[in-house]
Amino acid sequence: MIGKKMASRIKATVLSAVMTATVFISPAAYQMTQVTAADKTVNHDFVTTSSTAEDATNKAKIDISGFRGATTLTFNFETDFTGDVTIGTYGNEIAEDPWWVGEDTTPAVENQQIVATPKNGKISFTYKVPASITDVVKTVGIGVWYPKDGTIVTLTTISGEGSGNTDPDTPGEQEKPVTENTKSGSWSFKDLGNGFAEISSTLTAEVDDQEMDYLLTAGHDEESYIDPETGQSTWTEGDPINSHKFTFAEFGLEDLTSVDIQSFNYTITSDEEISKFMYGGGINVEVESPADTEFVKGKDGYWYNDQGEEDMAEYGDKFEITPHGGYTVTNAGTYMEVVWDVPQEVQEHVSNFVTDTVGFQFWYAQAANPPEGEDYAEVSEVHLKSASCTYTRTLTVPYNKTVNKKIGKTLTPGSDETTNQYKFSLADLGLENRDLVSAVKFNVTASADLTKFTGGAGISVLDTNGAVKDGWYMPDSNITVLEPGKTFEIMWIIPEKIRKDIDVLSADGNLMFGAWYAGEDAPTITLNSIDFYEFLSNEDDLTVEPEKVEISVGEEKELTINVPGCSFVSSNSNVCIVEDGVVKGLAVGQSNVLVTTPEGQEKTIVVKVAPAPTTTVVTTTAVTTTTTTVTTTTAPVTTTVPVTTVDPDDVIDWSKVLYGDVNLDTKIDVADVVCLNMYILNSTTNKLNATARENAQCVYDGVIDSSDSAILLNYVAMIVPVEQLGPQEGQKVPFE
């Protein structure tokens, strides 16, 4: 049976897919009614050089969006150079396999070039688009091959012949950006050879809101609502705004440890046809980091933003990174699936709190059908309908063996739990106690090419693990892969918080793989096999004797430990330390010592350190006898040490010191809070002996007051751990 959490996720995924499908069915979504051969403004500077590096400044891939179907393209340049200039092509990016064609590819496309002298500082290069790629070419690789001395040659505009769609009833093809960062579904594995491996997995998480519909209005950004006197925003729900922010928690990313955020995909719809759609994005970053573009502008910071032309003109030379200039979709129609990449320079500075945010910004939209007599018209409103986040998690995990299990199970995506999931019995792995499963890789084939796969994974965990309920763990987000094609792999790195408690022994321990959505045509999914990345333990069960150590200041005691190579951490190194398994008492007090084996087994021992034994002063009587004809006895000389009677209530019994145990019943609970508060109210009537007063110092500052009561109450309420009661690292015991 699948749980309620999983069932609700499947329902949300299927409903979201249905909603998306209803948007797709309108042919008008791709219709382009304008015919254009107009110039496209570029203004790209080529800086000539003799370098042949891939990123040399004398060449660039030039986007020719809007000229699909053109038979010739004219690239218009300007330069101050007066001698001969050599300009040519070095290849073409196309919209189908093999994605890049040139002279050395199959099929081959011949490069073209000219040698010409600028006239009035201008020169044009006409490129005859090879017939084999006319309808699929996306970019043309342009190079200025001569001179090689740092001359600047600027590509100002592009014009085309035969471009555009002359049949208004034939849909035009949408041109939109694709991610240049790590793709969804990518993974990597590296055996470090020391009992560990480094594994990376790139997956996508979606906002689980099938009714999402945020109205975005161009021209109304966040800054337009800032009160200049108070610096506070006056925006309220319902006011027009051109952006929307999502927290990472909304994507179901419960843990951003060791995560690099790659990109975000958004679905945008419009009530009217759009020929050009422009957008940008922003994300929370570490304050004053190189990626904090808002701090550069004199604002509070904590934010990276894509930059428009005006901001780049004003602040461009002040940025430590090169911000992205936004994105453009041409022939947008009424439905767009767009991507926003987190720039590579920004990724390392992204904040990693689940409450941090990412923002989508609607900059500009041009209507495909302007009113009669007008050259263009703007579209002021669009709708944000869905959002997903692609992220890479990289972890170093215990590893020394990979096991492949053949499955061959066909699943039908949807909500029927009898056909949409497969469970593998973990007992079949033959693992023993303390053997670990660090990661699993699902190897999948679909019956058709997929644009998106959404599924889930789950695993049985022992009930003693506080991170799970009912012995089952599932990530807070579905597992989504974008553009997976027909064959794909999903690497799932098991979270550290559950890894040691996975139920690999009992007959009830299972690994689950589920398929919730794979496309509108309902293709089937075949789970071919599963790779298990395991760690097989070579250690005996850890034993430490004794588990309770009582020594005096200056005394040492050796522990008996059956696993070599353990490490030791004392919770209060002022009280005691442990070196090579020998406990050394340093000061009066109590400390917990964590013993950890090389493979990560842990055991805690309690060390109590009492005062060092004192030297006893003995009273003696000296008698001197002298014998003569007359016997004389000298009077005794007596040295007396004063004896002081000590009230036991004024002496700390260190064997009973447990900070927080004010009533000395060996437990810490609400009764101790009551006892402590009574003492604080009236210490004369409600007396405490020396041991109880020592235990009452929950905040170890020499004073028993409400601060001790507050932290004790927080412990009882399970807000703070017991280690926060009493002396902390560096404090003397007893208090001085």
XYZ file of N, CA, C and O in Angstrom, residues 64 172 265 362 463 597 601 605 722:
36
model
N 20.521 33.392 -34.512
C 19.780 33.904 -35.678
C 18.286 33.658 -35.504
O 17.566 33.425 -36.483
N 4.266 29.147 -36.672
C 5.686 29.445 -36.600
C 6.297 28.678 -35.442
O 5.614 28.309 -34.503
N 12.856 26.003 -14.282
C 11.956 25.976 -15.430
C 10.592 26.519 -15.016
O 10.073 26.162 -13.953
N 9.208 39.191 -15.190
C 8.652 39.451 -16.522
C 9.075 40.857 -16.931
O 8.659 41.839 -16.340
N 12.232 1.928 13.018
C 11.381 2.864 13.749
C 12.158 3.684 14.768
O 11.686 4.729 15.211
N 34.376 4.833 15.895
C 35.264 3.932 15.164
C 35.544 4.493 13.776
O 34.849 5.403 13.304
N 30.858 3.737 13.889
C 30.135 3.297 15.079
C 30.415 4.274 16.216
O 31.533 4.780 16.353
N 30.492 7.379 26.668
C 30.761 7.013 28.053
C 30.689 8.268 28.906
O 30.892 9.388 28.408
N 20.619 18.247 26.359
C 21.115 18.230 27.734
C 22.511 18.817 27.825
O 22.924 19.342 28.866
